[in-house]
CSV table of C-alpha atoms in Angstrom, one decimal:
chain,number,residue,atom,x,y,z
A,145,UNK,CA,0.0,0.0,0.0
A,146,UNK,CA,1.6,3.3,-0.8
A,147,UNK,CA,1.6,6.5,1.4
A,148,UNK,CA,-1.5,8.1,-0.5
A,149,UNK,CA,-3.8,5.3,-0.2
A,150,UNK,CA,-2.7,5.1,3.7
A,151,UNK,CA,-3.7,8.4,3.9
A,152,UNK,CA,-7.1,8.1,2.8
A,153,UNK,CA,-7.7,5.0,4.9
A,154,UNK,CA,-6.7,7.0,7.8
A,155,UNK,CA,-9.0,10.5,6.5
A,156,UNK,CA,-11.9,8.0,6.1
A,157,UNK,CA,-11.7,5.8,9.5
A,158,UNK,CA,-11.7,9.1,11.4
A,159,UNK,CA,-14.6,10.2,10.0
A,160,UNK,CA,-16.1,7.0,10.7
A,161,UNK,CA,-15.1,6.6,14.4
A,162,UNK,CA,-16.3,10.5,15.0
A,163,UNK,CA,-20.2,10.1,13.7
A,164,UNK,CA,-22.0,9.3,17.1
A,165,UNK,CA,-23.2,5.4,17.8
A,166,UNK,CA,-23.5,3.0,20.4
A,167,UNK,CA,-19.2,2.8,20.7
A,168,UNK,CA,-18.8,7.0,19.9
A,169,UNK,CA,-16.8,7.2,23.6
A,170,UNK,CA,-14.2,4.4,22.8
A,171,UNK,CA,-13.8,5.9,19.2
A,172,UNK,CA,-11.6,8.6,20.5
A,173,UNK,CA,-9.1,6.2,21.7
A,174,UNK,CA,-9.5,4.1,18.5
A,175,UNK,CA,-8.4,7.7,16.9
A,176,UNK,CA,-5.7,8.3,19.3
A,177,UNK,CA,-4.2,4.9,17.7
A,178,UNK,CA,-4.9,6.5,14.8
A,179,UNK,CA,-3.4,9.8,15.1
A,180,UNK,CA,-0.1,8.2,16.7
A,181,UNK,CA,0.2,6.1,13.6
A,182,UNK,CA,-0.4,9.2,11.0
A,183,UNK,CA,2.4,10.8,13.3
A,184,UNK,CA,5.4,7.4,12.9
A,185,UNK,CA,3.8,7.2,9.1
A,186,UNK,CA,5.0,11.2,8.5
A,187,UNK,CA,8.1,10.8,10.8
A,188,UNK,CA,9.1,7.9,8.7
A,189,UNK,CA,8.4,9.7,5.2
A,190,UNK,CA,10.5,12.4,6.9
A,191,UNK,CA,13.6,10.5,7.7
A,192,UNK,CA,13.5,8.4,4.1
A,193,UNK,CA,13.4,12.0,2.2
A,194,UNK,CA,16.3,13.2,4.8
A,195,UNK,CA,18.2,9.8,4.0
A,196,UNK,CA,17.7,9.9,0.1
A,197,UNK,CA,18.7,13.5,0.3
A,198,UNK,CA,22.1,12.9,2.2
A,199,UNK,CA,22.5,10.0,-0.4
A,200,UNK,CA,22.3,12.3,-3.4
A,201,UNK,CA,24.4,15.2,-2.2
A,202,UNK,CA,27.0,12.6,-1.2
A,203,UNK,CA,26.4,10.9,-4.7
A,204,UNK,CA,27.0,14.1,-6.8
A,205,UNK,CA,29.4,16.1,-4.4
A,206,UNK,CA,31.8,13.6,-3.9
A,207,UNK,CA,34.8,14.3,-5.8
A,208,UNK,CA,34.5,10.8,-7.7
A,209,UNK,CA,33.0,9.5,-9.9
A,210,UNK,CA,30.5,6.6,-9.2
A,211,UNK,CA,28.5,4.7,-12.0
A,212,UNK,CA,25.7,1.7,-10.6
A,213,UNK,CA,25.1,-1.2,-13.4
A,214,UNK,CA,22.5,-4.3,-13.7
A,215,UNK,CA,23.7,-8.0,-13.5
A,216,UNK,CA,24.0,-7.3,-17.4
A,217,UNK,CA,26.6,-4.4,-17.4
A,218,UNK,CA,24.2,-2.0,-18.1
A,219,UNK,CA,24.6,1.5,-16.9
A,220,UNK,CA,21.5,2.5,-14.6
A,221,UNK,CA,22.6,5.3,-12.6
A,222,UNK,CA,25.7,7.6,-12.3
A,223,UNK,CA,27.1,11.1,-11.0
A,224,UNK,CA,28.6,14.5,-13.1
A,225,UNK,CA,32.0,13.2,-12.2
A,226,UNK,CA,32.0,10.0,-14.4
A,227,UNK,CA,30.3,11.5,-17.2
A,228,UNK,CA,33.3,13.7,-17.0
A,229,UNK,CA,35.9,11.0,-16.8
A,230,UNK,CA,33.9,9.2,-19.9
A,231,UNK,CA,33.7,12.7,-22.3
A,232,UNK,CA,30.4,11.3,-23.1
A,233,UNK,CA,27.1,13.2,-23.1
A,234,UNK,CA,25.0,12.7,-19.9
A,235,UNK,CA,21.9,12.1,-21.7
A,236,UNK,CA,23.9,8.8,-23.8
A,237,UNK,CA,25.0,7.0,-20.8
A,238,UNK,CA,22.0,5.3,-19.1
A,239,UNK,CA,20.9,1.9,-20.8
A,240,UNK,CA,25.0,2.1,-22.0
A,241,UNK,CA,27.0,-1.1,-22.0
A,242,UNK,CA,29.6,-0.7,-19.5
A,243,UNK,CA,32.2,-2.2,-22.0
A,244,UNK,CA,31.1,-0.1,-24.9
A,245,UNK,CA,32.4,3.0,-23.0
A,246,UNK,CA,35.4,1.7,-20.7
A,247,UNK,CA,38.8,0.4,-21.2
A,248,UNK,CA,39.1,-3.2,-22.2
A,249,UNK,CA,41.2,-3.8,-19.5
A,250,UNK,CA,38.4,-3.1,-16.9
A,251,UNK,CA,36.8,-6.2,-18.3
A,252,UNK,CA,38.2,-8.9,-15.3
A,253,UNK,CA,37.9,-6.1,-12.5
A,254,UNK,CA,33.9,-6.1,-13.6
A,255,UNK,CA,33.6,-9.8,-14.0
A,256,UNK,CA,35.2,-10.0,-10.2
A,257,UNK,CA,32.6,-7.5,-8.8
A,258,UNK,CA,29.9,-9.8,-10.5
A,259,UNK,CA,31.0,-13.0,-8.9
A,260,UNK,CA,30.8,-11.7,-5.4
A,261,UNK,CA,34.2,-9.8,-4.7
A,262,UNK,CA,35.7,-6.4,-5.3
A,263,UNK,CA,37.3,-5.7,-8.3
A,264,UNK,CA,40.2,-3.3,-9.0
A,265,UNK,CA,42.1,-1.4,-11.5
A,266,UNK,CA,44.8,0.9,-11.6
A,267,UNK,CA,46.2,2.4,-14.9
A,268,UNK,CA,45.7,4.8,-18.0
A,269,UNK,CA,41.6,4.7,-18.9
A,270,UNK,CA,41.0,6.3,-22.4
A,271,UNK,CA,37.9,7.3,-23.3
A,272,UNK,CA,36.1,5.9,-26.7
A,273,UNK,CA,34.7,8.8,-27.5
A,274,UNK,CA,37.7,11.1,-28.0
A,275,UNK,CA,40.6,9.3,-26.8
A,276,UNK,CA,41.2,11.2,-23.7
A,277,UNK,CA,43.8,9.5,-21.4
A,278,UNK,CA,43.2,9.3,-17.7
A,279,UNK,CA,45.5,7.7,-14.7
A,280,UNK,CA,42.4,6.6,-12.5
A,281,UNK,CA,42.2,3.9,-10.1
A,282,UNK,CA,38.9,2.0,-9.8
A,283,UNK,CA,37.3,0.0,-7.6
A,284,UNK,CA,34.1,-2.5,-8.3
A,285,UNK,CA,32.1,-4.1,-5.8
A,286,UNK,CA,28.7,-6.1,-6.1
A,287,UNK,CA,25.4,-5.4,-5.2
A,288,UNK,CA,23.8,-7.8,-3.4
A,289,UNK,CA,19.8,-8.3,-2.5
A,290,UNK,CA,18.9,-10.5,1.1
A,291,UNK,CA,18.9,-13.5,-0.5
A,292,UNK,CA,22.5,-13.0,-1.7
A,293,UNK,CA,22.0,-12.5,-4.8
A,294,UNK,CA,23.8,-10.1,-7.0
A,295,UNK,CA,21.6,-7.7,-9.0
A,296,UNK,CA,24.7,-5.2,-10.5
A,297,UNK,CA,27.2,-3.4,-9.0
A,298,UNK,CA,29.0,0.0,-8.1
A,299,UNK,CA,32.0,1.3,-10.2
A,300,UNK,CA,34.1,4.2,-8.0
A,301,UNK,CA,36.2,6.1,-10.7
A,302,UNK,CA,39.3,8.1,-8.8
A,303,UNK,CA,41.1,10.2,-10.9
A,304,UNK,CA,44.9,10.3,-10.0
A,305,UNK,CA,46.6,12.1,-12.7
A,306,UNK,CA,47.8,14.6,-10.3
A,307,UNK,CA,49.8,12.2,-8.2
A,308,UNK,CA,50.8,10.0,-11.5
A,309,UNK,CA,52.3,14.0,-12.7
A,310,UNK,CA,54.1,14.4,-9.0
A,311,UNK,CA,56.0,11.1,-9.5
A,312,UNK,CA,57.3,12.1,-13.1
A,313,UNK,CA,58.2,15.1,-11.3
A,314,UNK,CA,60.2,13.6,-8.5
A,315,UNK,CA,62.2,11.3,-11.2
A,316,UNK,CA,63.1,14.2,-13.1
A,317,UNK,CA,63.8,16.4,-10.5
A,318,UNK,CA,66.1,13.8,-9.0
A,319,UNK,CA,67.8,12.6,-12.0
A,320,UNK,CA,69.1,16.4,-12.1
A,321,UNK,CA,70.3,16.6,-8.8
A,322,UNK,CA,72.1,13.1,-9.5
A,323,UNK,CA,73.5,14.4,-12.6
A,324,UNK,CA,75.5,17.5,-10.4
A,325,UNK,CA,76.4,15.0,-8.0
A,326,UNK,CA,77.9,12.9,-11.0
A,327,UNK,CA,79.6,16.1,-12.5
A,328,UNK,CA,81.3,16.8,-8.9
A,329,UNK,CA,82.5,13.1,-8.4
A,330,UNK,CA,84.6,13.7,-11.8
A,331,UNK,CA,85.8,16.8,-10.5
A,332,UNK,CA,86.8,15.3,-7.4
A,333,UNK,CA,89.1,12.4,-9.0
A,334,UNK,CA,90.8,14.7,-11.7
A,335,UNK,CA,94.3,15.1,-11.0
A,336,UNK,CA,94.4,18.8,-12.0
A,337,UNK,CA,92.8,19.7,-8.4
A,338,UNK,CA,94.4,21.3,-5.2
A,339,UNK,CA,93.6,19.7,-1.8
A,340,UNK,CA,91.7,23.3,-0.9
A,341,UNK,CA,89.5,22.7,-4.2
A,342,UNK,CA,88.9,18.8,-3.7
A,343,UNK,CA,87.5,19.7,0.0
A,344,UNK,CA,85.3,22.5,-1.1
A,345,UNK,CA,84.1,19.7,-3.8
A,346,UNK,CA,83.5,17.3,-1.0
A,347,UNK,CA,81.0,19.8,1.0
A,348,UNK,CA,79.0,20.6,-2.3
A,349,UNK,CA,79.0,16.4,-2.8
A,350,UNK,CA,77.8,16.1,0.7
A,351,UNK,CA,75.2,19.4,0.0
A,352,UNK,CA,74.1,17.2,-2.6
A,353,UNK,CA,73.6,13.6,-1.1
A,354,UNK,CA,71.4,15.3,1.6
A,355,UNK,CA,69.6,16.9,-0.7
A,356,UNK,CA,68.6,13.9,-2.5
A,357,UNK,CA,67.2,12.1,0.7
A,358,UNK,CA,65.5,14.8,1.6
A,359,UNK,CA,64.3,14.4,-2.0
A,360,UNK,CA,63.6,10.7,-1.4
A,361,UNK,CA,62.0,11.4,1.7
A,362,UNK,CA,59.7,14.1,1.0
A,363,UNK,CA,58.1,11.5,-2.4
A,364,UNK,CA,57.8,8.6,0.1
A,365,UNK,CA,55.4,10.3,2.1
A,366,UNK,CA,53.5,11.1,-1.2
A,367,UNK,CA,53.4,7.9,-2.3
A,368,UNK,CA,52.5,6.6,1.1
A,369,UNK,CA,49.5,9.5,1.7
A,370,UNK,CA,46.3,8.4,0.1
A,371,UNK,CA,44.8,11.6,-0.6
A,372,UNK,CA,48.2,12.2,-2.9
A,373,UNK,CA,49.0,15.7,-0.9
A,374,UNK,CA,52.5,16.8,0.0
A,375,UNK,CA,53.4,17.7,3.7
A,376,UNK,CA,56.2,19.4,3.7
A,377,UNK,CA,58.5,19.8,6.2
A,378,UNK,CA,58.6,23.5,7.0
A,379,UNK,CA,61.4,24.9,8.5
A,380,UNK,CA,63.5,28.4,8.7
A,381,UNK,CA,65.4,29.1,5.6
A,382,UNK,CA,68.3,31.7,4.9
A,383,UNK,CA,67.2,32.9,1.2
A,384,UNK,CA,70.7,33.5,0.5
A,385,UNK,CA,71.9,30.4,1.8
A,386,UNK,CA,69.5,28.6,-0.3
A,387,UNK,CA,70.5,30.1,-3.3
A,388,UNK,CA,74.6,29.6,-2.7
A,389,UNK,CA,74.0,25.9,-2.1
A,390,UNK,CA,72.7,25.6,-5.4
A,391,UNK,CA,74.8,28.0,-6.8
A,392,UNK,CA,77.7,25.2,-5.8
A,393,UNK,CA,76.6,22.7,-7.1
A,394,UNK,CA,75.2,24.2,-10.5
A,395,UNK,CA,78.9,25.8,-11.2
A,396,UNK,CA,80.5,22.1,-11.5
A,397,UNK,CA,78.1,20.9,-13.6
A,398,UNK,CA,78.9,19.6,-17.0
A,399,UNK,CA,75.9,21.0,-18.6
A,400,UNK,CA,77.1,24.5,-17.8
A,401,UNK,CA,80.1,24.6,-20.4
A,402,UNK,CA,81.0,28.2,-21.0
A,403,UNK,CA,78.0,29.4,-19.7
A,404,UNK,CA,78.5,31.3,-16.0
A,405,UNK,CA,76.3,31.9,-13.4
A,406,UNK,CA,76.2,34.4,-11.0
A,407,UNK,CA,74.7,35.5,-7.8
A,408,UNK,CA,73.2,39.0,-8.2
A,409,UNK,CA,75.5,41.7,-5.9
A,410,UNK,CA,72.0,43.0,-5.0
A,411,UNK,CA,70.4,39.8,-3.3
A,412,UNK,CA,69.6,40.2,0.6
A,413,UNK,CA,69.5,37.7,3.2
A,414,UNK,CA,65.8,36.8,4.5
A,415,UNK,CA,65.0,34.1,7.0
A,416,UNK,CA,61.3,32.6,6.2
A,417,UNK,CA,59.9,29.5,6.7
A,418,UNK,CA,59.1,27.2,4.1
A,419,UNK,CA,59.9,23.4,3.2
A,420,UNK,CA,64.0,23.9,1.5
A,421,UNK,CA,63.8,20.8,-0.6
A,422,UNK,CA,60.9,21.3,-2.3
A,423,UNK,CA,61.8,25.1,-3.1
A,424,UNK,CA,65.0,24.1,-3.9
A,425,UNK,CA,63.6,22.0,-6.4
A,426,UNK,CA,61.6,24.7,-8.1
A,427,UNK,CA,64.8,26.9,-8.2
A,428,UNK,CA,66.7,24.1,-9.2
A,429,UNK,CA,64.7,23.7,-12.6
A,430,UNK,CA,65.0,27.9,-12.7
A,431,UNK,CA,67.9,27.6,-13.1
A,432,UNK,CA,68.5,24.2,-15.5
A,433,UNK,CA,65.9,25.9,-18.0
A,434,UNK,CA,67.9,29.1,-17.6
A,435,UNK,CA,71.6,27.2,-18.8
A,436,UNK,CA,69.7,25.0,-21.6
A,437,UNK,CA,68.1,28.4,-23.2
A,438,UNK,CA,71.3,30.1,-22.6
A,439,UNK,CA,73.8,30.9,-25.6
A,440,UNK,CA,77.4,30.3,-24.7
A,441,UNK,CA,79.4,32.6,-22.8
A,442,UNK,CA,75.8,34.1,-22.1
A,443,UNK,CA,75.4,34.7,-17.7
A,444,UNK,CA,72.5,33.4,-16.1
A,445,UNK,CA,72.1,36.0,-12.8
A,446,UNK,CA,70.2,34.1,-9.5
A,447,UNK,CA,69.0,37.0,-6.9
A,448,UNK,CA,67.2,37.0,-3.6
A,449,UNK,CA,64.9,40.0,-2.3
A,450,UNK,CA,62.2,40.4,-0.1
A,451,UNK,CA,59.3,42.2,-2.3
A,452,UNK,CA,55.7,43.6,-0.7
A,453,UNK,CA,56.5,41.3,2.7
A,454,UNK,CA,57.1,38.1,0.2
A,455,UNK,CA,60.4,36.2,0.0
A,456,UNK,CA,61.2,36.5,-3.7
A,457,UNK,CA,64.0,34.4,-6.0
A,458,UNK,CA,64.6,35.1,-9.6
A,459,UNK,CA,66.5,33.9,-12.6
A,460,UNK,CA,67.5,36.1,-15.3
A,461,UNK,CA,69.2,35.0,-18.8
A,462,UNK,CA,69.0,36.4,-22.4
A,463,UNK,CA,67.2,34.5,-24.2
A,464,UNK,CA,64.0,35.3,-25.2
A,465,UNK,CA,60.3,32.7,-25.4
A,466,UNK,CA,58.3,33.1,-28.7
A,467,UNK,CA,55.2,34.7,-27.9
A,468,UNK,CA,53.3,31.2,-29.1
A,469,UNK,CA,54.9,29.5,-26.3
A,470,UNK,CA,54.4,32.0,-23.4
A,471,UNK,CA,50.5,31.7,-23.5
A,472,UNK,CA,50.9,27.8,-22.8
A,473,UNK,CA,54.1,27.8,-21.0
A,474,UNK,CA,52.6,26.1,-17.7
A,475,UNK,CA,50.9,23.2,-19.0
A,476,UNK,CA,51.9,20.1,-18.1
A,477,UNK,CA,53.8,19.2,-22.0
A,478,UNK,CA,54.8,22.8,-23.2
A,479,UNK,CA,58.7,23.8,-22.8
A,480,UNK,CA,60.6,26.4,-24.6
A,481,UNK,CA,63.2,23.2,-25.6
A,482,UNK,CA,60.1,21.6,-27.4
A,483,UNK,CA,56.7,19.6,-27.0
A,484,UNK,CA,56.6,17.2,-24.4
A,485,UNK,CA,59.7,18.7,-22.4
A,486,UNK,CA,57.9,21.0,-20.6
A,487,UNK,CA,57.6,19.1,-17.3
A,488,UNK,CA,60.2,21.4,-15.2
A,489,UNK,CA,58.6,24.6,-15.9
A,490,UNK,CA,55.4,22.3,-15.4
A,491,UNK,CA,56.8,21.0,-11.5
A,492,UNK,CA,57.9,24.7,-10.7
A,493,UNK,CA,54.4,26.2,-10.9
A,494,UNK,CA,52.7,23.2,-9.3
A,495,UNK,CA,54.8,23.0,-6.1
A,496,UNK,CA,55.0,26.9,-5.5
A,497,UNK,CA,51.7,27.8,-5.9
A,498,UNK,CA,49.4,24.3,-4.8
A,499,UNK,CA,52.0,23.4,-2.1
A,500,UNK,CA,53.9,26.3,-1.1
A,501,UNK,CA,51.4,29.3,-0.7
A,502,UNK,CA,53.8,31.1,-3.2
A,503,UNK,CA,53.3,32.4,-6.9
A,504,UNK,CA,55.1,31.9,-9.9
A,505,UNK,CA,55.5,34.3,-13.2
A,506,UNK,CA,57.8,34.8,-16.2
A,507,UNK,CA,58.8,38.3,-18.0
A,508,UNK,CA,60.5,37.7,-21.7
A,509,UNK,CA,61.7,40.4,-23.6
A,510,UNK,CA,63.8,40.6,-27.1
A,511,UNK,CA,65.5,43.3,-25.8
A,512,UNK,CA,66.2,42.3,-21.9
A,513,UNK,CA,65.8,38.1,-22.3
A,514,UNK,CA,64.0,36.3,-19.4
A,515,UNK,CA,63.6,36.3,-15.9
A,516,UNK,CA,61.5,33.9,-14.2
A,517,UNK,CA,60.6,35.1,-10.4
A,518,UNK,CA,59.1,33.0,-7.3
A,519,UNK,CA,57.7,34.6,-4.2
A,520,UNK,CA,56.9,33.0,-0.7
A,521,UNK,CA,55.1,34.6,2.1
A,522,UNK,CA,57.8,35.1,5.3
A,523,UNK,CA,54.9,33.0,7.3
A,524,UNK,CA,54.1,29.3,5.9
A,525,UNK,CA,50.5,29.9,5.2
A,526,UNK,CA,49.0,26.4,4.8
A,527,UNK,CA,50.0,25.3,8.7
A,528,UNK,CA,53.2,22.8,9.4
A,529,UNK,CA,50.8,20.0,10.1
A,530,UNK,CA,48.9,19.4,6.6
A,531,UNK,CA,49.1,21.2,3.2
C-alpha cells in the first residue's frame, strides 16, 4: 500500500469513528491509535526523504566518480564526475553497456565484482569517444539483495593524474640533482685539483647527497598518503643560503660549459619559513631551463629580495620565449626546448603555488631576455601539520 492510499484510509476511519453510535466514547481512543500512527507514518516519510537526500548530495558532491550497473553491465545510474571522466554526453550513458564505454582492460575487474568480490584497477583509462587519457584507479564491488544475490554493482572512478604527474616530477627532479652530484665526483678524482678545491668539492658532494634524501624522503610520504598531498617539512630558511647551495653545485656541472652563473650583488639575506627541498627544487629547474636556453658565454644571474613582505627568488638569462609559447608555457607538456619537455617549468608552478602558498611568473623580452621570479610569504601559510 503506498503513502497516499494510507492516507485516505486514515482520513476515512476518522470520520467513521467521529459520527456518534452505540461505541462514539471508545472511538476517540481508536483515533488516538490512529493519530499516533499518522504521526510514525509522517516521521518515517521524513527521515526516508532526509536519508535519500544525504545520499544524493553525497552521490553528486563527492569528488568521484561513481556509476551503478545491472547484473547485465548496463549503466543504470551515475554522477557529473563519471560523465566527466567518460567525455560522453549525460543524456547517452543510461541503458550504456559498461564495455562499450570503458577500457578493455576493466573487463576482469567487472567480471570479479559480479561474482561476489571487489574488483580493481589501476592504470591509464582512455575514453572511446575522443581518446582522452586518464590515470584513474577503480574499484568495483557487487550489489547484493537479502537473499544474496547479486543484482549489478558500483563502479568508484578516482582520478589520479595529479599524483601520477608528482612522481614524473620527483624522477626528473632527482635525475638532475644526481647528474650535479655525478659532474662533482669527476671533478673530485681529476688530478688537475688542489687539496683546498677537492675539500670545497666534498661539501658541495655532501650538500648534494642530503639533498637527494631529503628528496627521497619528501616522495615517500606522497606515495604513502592516500589523498596524494605533500606535507612538507617546514622549517626556517636563509634565502641566500638557499641560493649559494645551489649555486655550488650548478657551477660544476657539465651541462654548464661556457656558460656562468652568478649571484646577483643585490640579493639580501631573508630568513622565512618554508619546506628547502621542495623550493629548492623549483629553483633548481629555474635555473637548469635558464643554462639549456642560454647561448654560450651568455650569464645566467640568481637574486634574492624580499618584495611587498614576500620572499622573492629570480632567474635572469637572455634568451628570449616566442610569444606562441608563453601563452601555454605552464601546462603540463609545453617547454621552450620543445613539446613534451615541458615538465620542469610544469613541477615549478605546481609546487609553488598548490604546495607552497607562493606564486610563480615569467617576464621575456627581445631586448632584456627572461627572468622567471618566485615569491613566498615570510609565514608558511597552509600550517606545518597538513598542506
Amino acid at each position: 500500500m503506498n503513502n497516499k492510499n494510507r492516507a485516505e484510509e486514515l482520513a476515512n476511519k476518522r470520520k467513521s469513528i467521529l459520527e456518534p453510535g452505540p461505541n462514539f466514547p471508545d472511538a476517540f481512543k481508536e483515533l488516538d491509535l490512529l493519530e499516533l500512527a499518522a504521526s510514525e507514518l509522517k516521521k518515517a516519510q521524513h527521515a526516508l526523504k532526509e536519508s535519500e537526500e544525504k545520499y544524493r548530495m553525497l552521490f553528486t558532491n563527492v569528488p568521484l566518480g561513481i556509476i551503478h550497473f545491472d547484473s547485465d553491465k548496463i549503466i543504470s545510474g551515475f554522477n557529473e564526475n563519471f560523465a566527466k571522466l567518460t567525455d560522453i554526453p549525460e543524456t547517452k550513458l543510461i541503458g550504456t553497456k559498461l564495455l562499450d564505454i570503458l577500457d578493455f582492460h576493466m573487463v576482469s575487474a567487472i567480471e570479479n565484482s559480479l561474482a561476489g568480490s571487489i574488483g580493481h584497477y589501476e592504470g591509464e583509462f582512455q575514453t572511446k569517444n575522443s581518446g582522452m587519457i586518464t590515470p584513474v584507479r577503480v574499484n568495483f564491488a557487487p550489489i547484493k539483495l537479502e537473499d544474496g544475490k547479486i543484482v549489478g554493482g558500483v563502479g568508484i572512478f578516482e582520478d589520479i593524474s595529479e599524483r601520477k604527474q608528482i612522481e614524473r616530477i620527483f624522477f626528473h627532479d632527482i635525475l638532475n640533482t644526481t647528474g650535479s652530484m655525478n659532474s662533482v665526483l669527476d671533478l673530485i678524482e681529476g688530478e688537475s685539483i688542489s687539496d683546498e678545491e677537492r675539500k670545497d668539492l666534498f661539501l658541495v658532494l655532501s650538500n648534494l647527497t642530503k639533498r637527494i634524501i631529503n628528496e627521497i624522503l619528501t616522495h615517500r610520504h606522497l606515495v604513502s598518503n592516500e589523498k596524494t598531498s605533500i606535507k612538507p617539512n617546514i622549517t626556517t630558511i636563509s634565502s641566500l643560503g638557499l641560493i649559494s647551495k645551489l649555486f655550488d653545485a650548478f657551477i660544476h656541472s657539465e651541462q654548464l660549459g661556457s656558460k656562468k652563473i652568478k649571484i646577483d650583488s643585490q640579493s639580501t639575506d631573508d630568513e622565512f619559513e618554508s619546506d628547502e627541498t621542495l623550493i629548492g627544487r623549483v629553483l633548481g629547474n629555474m635555473i637548469k631551463n635558464a643554462v639549456e636556453a642560454s647561448s654560450e658565454e651568455a650569464i645566467i644571474l640568481i637574486k634574492s629580495f624580499k618584495d611587498n613582505g614576500m620572499i622573492s627568488f629570480s632567474v635572469a638569462n637572455s634568451s628570449f620565449i616566442p610569444e606562441e609559447i608563453q601563452s601555454q608555457l605552464f601546462t603540463r607538456t609545453v617547454s621552450t626546448k620543445g613539446a613534451g619537455r615541458g615538465l620542469g617549468i610544469y613541477s615549478m608552478k605546481l609546487l609553488t603555488e598548490k604546495y607552497l602558498g607562493g606564486t610563480l611568473s615569467f617576464y621575456s623580452d627581445r631586448e632584456k631576455g627572461t627572468t622567471f621570479t618566485v615569491s613566498y610569504p615570510v609565514i608558511y601559510p597552509f600550517g606545518k601539520e597538513s598542506a
